[in-house]
PDB file of C-alpha atoms in Angstrom:
ATOM      1  CA  MET A 987      19.888  40.335 -26.941  1.00 53.00           C
ATOM      2  CA  THR A 988      19.099  37.271 -25.352  1.00 52.00           C
ATOM      3  CA  ASP A 989      16.754  35.012 -27.244  1.00 56.00           C
ATOM      4  CA  ARG A 990      14.125  34.135 -24.420  1.00 54.00           C
ATOM      5  CA  SER A 991      12.100  31.873 -26.803  1.00 60.00           C
ATOM      6  CA  ALA A 992      14.700  29.361 -27.068  1.00 85.00           C
ATOM      7  CA  ARG A 993      15.396  26.887 -24.716  1.00 93.00           C
ATOM      8  CA  PRO A 994      17.922  27.725 -21.824  1.00 97.00           C
ATOM      9  CA  ILE A 995      21.313  26.093 -22.281  1.00 98.00           C
ATOM     10  CA  ALA A 996      23.097  23.846 -19.599  1.00 98.00           C
ATOM     11  CA  VAL A 997      26.955  23.492 -19.879  1.00 98.00           C
ATOM     12  CA  PHE A 998      28.891  20.930 -18.633  1.00 98.00           C
ATOM     13  CA  ASP A 999      32.777  20.383 -18.500  1.00 97.00           C
ATOM     14  CA  LEU A1000      34.057  17.006 -19.632  1.00 96.00           C
ATOM     15  CA  ASP A1001      37.009  15.810 -17.635  1.00 94.00           C
ATOM     16  CA  ASN A1002      36.449  14.983 -13.959  1.00 94.00           C
ATOM     17  CA  THR A1003      32.992  16.382 -14.632  1.00 96.00           C
ATOM     18  CA  LEU A1004      31.479  13.471 -16.835  1.00 98.00           C
ATOM     19  CA  ALA A1005      34.578  11.569 -17.655  1.00 97.00           C
ATOM     20  CA  ASP A1006      36.880   9.902 -15.177  1.00 96.00           C
ATOM     21  CA  THR A1007      40.360  10.856 -15.961  1.00 93.00           C
ATOM     22  CA  SER A1008      42.254   9.040 -13.012  1.00 92.00           C
ATOM     23  CA  HIS A1009      43.383   6.283 -15.163  1.00 94.00           C
ATOM     24  CA  ARG A1010      45.151   8.950 -17.260  1.00 93.00           C
ATOM     25  CA  GLN A1011      46.696  10.985 -14.658  1.00 89.00           C
ATOM     26  CA  ARG A1012      50.004   9.109 -14.580  1.00 91.00           C
ATOM     27  CA  PHE A1013      50.964  10.827 -17.766  1.00 92.00           C
ATOM     28  CA  LEU A1014      50.836  14.528 -16.237  1.00 88.00           C
ATOM     29  CA  GLU A1015      52.715  13.262 -12.870  1.00 87.00           C
ATOM     30  CA  ARG A1016      55.891  12.734 -15.309  1.00 84.00           C
ATOM     31  CA  LYS A1017      58.265  15.152 -16.337  1.00 88.00           C
ATOM     32  CA  PRO A1018      57.882  16.157 -19.098  1.00 89.00           C
ATOM     33  CA  ARG A1019      54.176  15.743 -18.987  1.00 86.00           C
ATOM     34  CA  ASP A1020      53.288  13.395 -21.958  1.00 91.00           C
ATOM     35  CA  TRP A1021      50.197  15.248 -23.234  1.00 88.00           C
ATOM     36  CA  ASP A1022      50.014  12.944 -26.239  1.00 90.00           C
ATOM     37  CA  ALA A1023      49.296   9.802 -24.326  1.00 94.00           C
ATOM     38  CA  PHE A1024      47.248  11.803 -21.793  1.00 93.00           C
ATOM     39  CA  PHE A1025      44.595  12.896 -24.520  1.00 93.00           C
ATOM     40  CA  ALA A1026      45.000   9.350 -26.507  1.00 94.00           C
ATOM     41  CA  ALA A1027      43.782   7.710 -23.416  1.00 96.00           C
ATOM     42  CA  ALA A1028      40.569   9.728 -23.070  1.00 96.00           C
ATOM     43  CA  PRO A1029      38.364   7.295 -25.189  1.00 96.00           C
ATOM     44  CA  ASP A1030      39.079   4.631 -22.149  1.00 97.00           C
ATOM     45  CA  ASP A1031      37.478   7.238 -19.414  1.00 97.00           C
ATOM     46  CA  PRO A1032      34.797   5.658 -17.578  1.00 97.00           C
ATOM     47  CA  PRO A1033      31.557   7.853 -17.156  1.00 97.00           C
ATOM     48  CA  ILE A1034      31.076   9.373 -13.760  1.00 97.00           C
ATOM     49  CA  PRO A1035      27.398   8.495 -12.980  1.00 96.00           C
ATOM     50  CA  GLU A1036      26.607  11.636 -11.007  1.00 96.00           C
ATOM     51  CA  GLY A1037      27.437  14.041 -13.876  1.00 97.00           C
ATOM     52  CA  VAL A1038      25.797  11.772 -16.432  1.00 97.00           C
ATOM     53  CA  GLU A1039      22.873  11.934 -14.246  1.00 97.00           C
ATOM     54  CA  LEU A1040      22.731  15.801 -14.188  1.00 97.00           C
ATOM     55  CA  VAL A1041      22.804  15.929 -18.027  1.00 98.00           C
ATOM     56  CA  LEU A1042      19.944  13.558 -18.464  1.00 97.00           C
ATOM     57  CA  GLU A1043      18.157  15.481 -16.101  1.00 97.00           C
ATOM     58  CA  SER A1044      18.854  18.909 -17.465  1.00 97.00           C
ATOM     59  CA  VAL A1045      18.198  17.892 -21.139  1.00 97.00           C
ATOM     60  CA  GLU A1046      14.508  17.660 -19.974  1.00 95.00           C
ATOM     61  CA  GLU A1047      14.521  21.740 -19.790  1.00 96.00           C
ATOM     62  CA  CYS A1048      17.627  22.713 -21.409  1.00 97.00           C
ATOM     63  CA  GLU A1049      19.768  22.445 -24.683  1.00 97.00           C
ATOM     64  CA  ILE A1050      23.211  20.608 -23.677  1.00 98.00           C
ATOM     65  CA  VAL A1051      26.491  22.431 -24.553  1.00 98.00           C
ATOM     66  CA  TYR A1052      30.021  20.829 -23.633  1.00 98.00           C
ATOM     67  CA  LEU A1053      32.634  23.272 -22.886  1.00 97.00           C
ATOM     68  CA  THR A1054      36.104  21.729 -22.493  1.00 93.00           C
ATOM     69  CA  GLY A1055      39.757  22.455 -22.462  1.00 88.00           C
ATOM     70  CA  ARG A1056      40.593  19.759 -24.440  1.00 90.00           C
ATOM     71  CA  PRO A1057      42.130  20.337 -27.618  1.00 91.00           C
ATOM     72  CA  GLU A1058      40.365  20.756 -30.906  1.00 93.00           C
ATOM     73  CA  ARG A1059      42.686  17.559 -32.124  1.00 94.00           C
ATOM     74  CA  CYS A1060      40.417  15.443 -29.708  1.00 94.00           C
ATOM     75  CA  ARG A1061      37.128  16.267 -31.341  1.00 96.00           C
ATOM     76  CA  ARG A1062      36.536  12.957 -32.735  1.00 97.00           C
ATOM     77  CA  ASP A1063      37.342  10.905 -29.776  1.00 96.00           C
ATOM     78  CA  THR A1064      35.279  13.115 -27.809  1.00 97.00           C
ATOM     79  CA  LEU A1065      32.258  12.988 -30.074  1.00 97.00           C
ATOM     80  CA  ASP A1066      32.450   9.149 -29.997  1.00 97.00           C
ATOM     81  CA  TRP A1067      32.933   9.090 -26.250  1.00 98.00           C
ATOM     82  CA  LEU A1068      29.816  11.188 -25.576  1.00 98.00           C
ATOM     83  CA  THR A1069      27.938   8.667 -28.092  1.00 97.00           C
ATOM     84  CA  ALA A1070      29.219   5.686 -26.516  1.00 96.00           C
ATOM     85  CA  GLN A1071      27.782   6.944 -22.982  1.00 96.00           C
ATOM     86  CA  GLY A1072      24.448   7.671 -24.470  1.00 96.00           C
ATOM     87  CA  LEU A1073      24.619  11.581 -23.450  1.00 97.00           C
ATOM     88  CA  PRO A1074      22.798  14.146 -25.590  1.00 97.00           C
ATOM     89  CA  ASP A1075      23.795  15.714 -28.652  1.00 95.00           C
ATOM     90  CA  GLY A1076      25.067  19.112 -27.979  1.00 96.00           C
ATOM     91  CA  ARG A1077      27.709  21.703 -29.378  1.00 96.00           C
ATOM     92  CA  ILE A1078      31.094  21.260 -28.150  1.00 97.00           C
ATOM     93  CA  HIS A1079      33.336  24.120 -27.441  1.00 96.00           C
ATOM     94  CA  MET A1080      36.937  22.873 -27.415  1.00 93.00           C
ATOM     95  CA  ARG A1081      40.454  24.699 -27.111  1.00 89.00           C
ATOM     96  CA  ARG A1082      42.313  25.606 -30.639  1.00 87.00           C
ATOM     97  CA  ASN A1083      45.327  23.193 -30.692  1.00 82.00           C
ATOM     98  CA  ASP A1084      47.775  26.006 -29.819  1.00 83.00           C
ATOM     99  CA  ASP A1085      45.656  27.822 -27.129  1.00 77.00           C
ATOM    100  CA  ARG A1086      47.588  27.800 -23.910  1.00 78.00           C
ATOM    101  CA  ARG A1087      45.678  30.366 -21.642  1.00 76.00           C
ATOM    102  CA  PRO A1088      44.472  29.229 -18.144  1.00 80.00           C
ATOM    103  CA  ALA A1089      41.111  27.413 -18.482  1.00 80.00           C
ATOM    104  CA  ARG A1090      39.489  29.931 -16.304  1.00 81.00           C
ATOM    105  CA  ARG A1091      39.987  32.613 -19.130  1.00 86.00           C
ATOM    106  CA  THR A1092      38.991  30.748 -22.040  1.00 88.00           C
ATOM    107  CA  LYS A1093      35.863  29.057 -20.376  1.00 93.00           C
ATOM    108  CA  LEU A1094      34.635  32.363 -18.916  1.00 94.00           C
ATOM    109  CA  GLU A1095      35.166  34.063 -22.464  1.00 94.00           C
ATOM    110  CA  ILE A1096      33.128  31.161 -24.212  1.00 95.00           C
ATOM    111  CA  LEU A1097      30.335  31.421 -21.256  1.00 97.00           C
ATOM    112  CA  ARG A1098      29.951  35.344 -21.539  1.00 96.00           C
ATOM    113  CA  ARG A1099      29.793  34.694 -25.525  1.00 96.00           C
ATOM    114  CA  LEU A1100      26.798  31.963 -25.074  1.00 96.00           C
ATOM    115  CA  ALA A1101      25.233  34.317 -22.415  1.00 96.00           C
ATOM    116  CA  ARG A1102      24.765  37.234 -24.894  1.00 95.00           C
ATOM    117  CA  THR A1103      22.056  35.301 -26.812  1.00 94.00           C
ATOM    118  CA  ARG A1104      20.876  32.507 -24.713  1.00 94.00           C
ATOM    119  CA  GLU A1105      19.844  32.043 -20.893  1.00 96.00           C
ATOM    120  CA  ILE A1106      22.597  30.015 -19.185  1.00 97.00           C
ATOM    121  CA  ARG A1107      20.603  27.859 -16.557  1.00 97.00           C
ATOM    122  CA  VAL A1108      23.710  26.073 -15.082  1.00 98.00           C
ATOM    123  CA  PHE A1109      27.343  25.594 -15.922  1.00 98.00           C
ATOM    124  CA  VAL A1110      28.776  22.328 -14.325  1.00 98.00           C
ATOM    125  CA  ASP A1111      32.662  22.030 -13.896  1.00 96.00           C
ATOM    126  CA  ASP A1112      35.048  20.482 -11.490  1.00 93.00           C
ATOM    127  CA  ASP A1113      37.927  23.159 -11.743  1.00 91.00           C
ATOM    128  CA  GLU A1114      37.444  25.267  -8.725  1.00 92.00           C
ATOM    129  CA  LEU A1115      39.054  28.372  -9.993  1.00 92.00           C
ATOM    130  CA  VAL A1116      36.882  28.129 -13.055  1.00 93.00           C
ATOM    131  CA  CYS A1117      33.817  27.875 -10.857  1.00 95.00           C
ATOM    132  CA  GLU A1118      34.848  30.886  -8.822  1.00 95.00           C
ATOM    133  CA  ASP A1119      35.198  33.299 -11.690  1.00 95.00           C
ATOM    134  CA  ALA A1120      31.781  31.985 -13.476  1.00 96.00           C
ATOM    135  CA  GLU A1121      30.282  32.617 -10.259  1.00 97.00           C
ATOM    136  CA  ARG A1122      31.691  36.002  -9.950  1.00 96.00           C
ATOM    137  CA  ALA A1123      30.507  36.604 -13.482  1.00 96.00           C
ATOM    138  CA  GLY A1124      27.188  35.798 -12.285  1.00 97.00           C
ATOM    139  CA  PHE A1125      26.394  32.434 -13.436  1.00 98.00           C
ATOM    140  CA  THR A1126      24.869  29.774 -11.739  1.00 97.00           C
ATOM    141  CA  VAL A1127      27.403  26.948 -11.056  1.00 97.00           C
ATOM    142  CA  VAL A1128      27.302  23.281 -10.009  1.00 97.00           C
ATOM    143  CA  ARG A1129      30.740  22.189  -8.563  1.00 96.00           C
ATOM    144  CA  ALA A1130      31.429  18.513  -9.680  1.00 94.00           C
ATOM    145  CA  ARG A1131      33.064  17.310  -6.587  1.00 91.00           C
ATOM    146  CA  TRP A1132      32.471  13.651  -7.549  1.00 88.00           C
ATOM    147  CA  THR A1133      36.195  12.684  -8.281  1.00 79.00           C
ATOM    148  CA  ALA A1134      39.200  13.308  -6.183  1.00 73.00           C
ATOM    149  CA  PRO A1135      41.119  16.486  -6.999  1.00 68.00           C
ATOM    150  CA  SER A1136      44.400  15.957  -8.933  1.00 60.00           C
ATOM    151  CA  ALA A1137      47.200  18.495  -8.350  1.00 60.00           C
ATOM    152  CA  ALA A1138      48.677  17.589 -11.831  1.00 57.00           C
ATOM    153  CA  LEU A1139      45.495  18.457 -13.624  1.00 58.00           C
ATOM    154  CA  GLU A1140      45.034  21.305 -11.821  1.00 60.00           C
ATOM    155  CA  ALA A1141      48.551  22.633 -12.898  1.00 61.00           C
ATOM    156  CA  ALA A1142      47.773  21.833 -16.172  1.00 57.00           C
ATOM    157  CA  GLN A1143      44.729  23.628 -16.306  1.00 49.00           C
ATOM    158  CA  GLU A1144      45.821  26.775 -15.005  1.00 53.00           C
ATOM    159  CA  GLY A1145      49.747  26.881 -15.512  1.00 54.00           C
ATOM    160  CA  GLU A1146      50.000  25.385 -19.025  1.00 52.00           C
ATOM    161  CA  GLY A1147      46.762  25.704 -20.322  1.00 52.00           C
ATOM    162  CA  ARG A1148      46.361  22.206 -21.825  1.00 53.00           C
ATOM    163  CA  THR A1149      43.198  21.004 -20.502  1.00 54.00           C
TER     164      THR A1149
END
């Protein structure tokens, strides 16, 4: 049963939605991909103004929830990055370190679980496949198209279940 007395939630992806990962894409463009270096560079991600502005607007009416494909081992760096950007506190749903399922499966699973008890006002993500599946499932989606798409990151999200 949905708790209508609670504030609705706004759910935000991180990579290429709030955090610009372009400076670390090079680690995914080599063979083999260097995942440790890719995630180690995340604290240096510049914020994406369009995404940050949308979070700050959304917090007026919604509780903020962060939903990322980053592995759990990146939690401390992620929390520190969100704080450094002045973004509101919110629950962070991260991928288990050993979870290699496609982002479209893991994120939709979490969205459905959240929707069982709360209204999801909006879901914001840059991954087109995730967005398509979320829309098909009935969620209101904002497609974060404010960074250049990365073929290497898309392959990682869908084929390797890494982010």
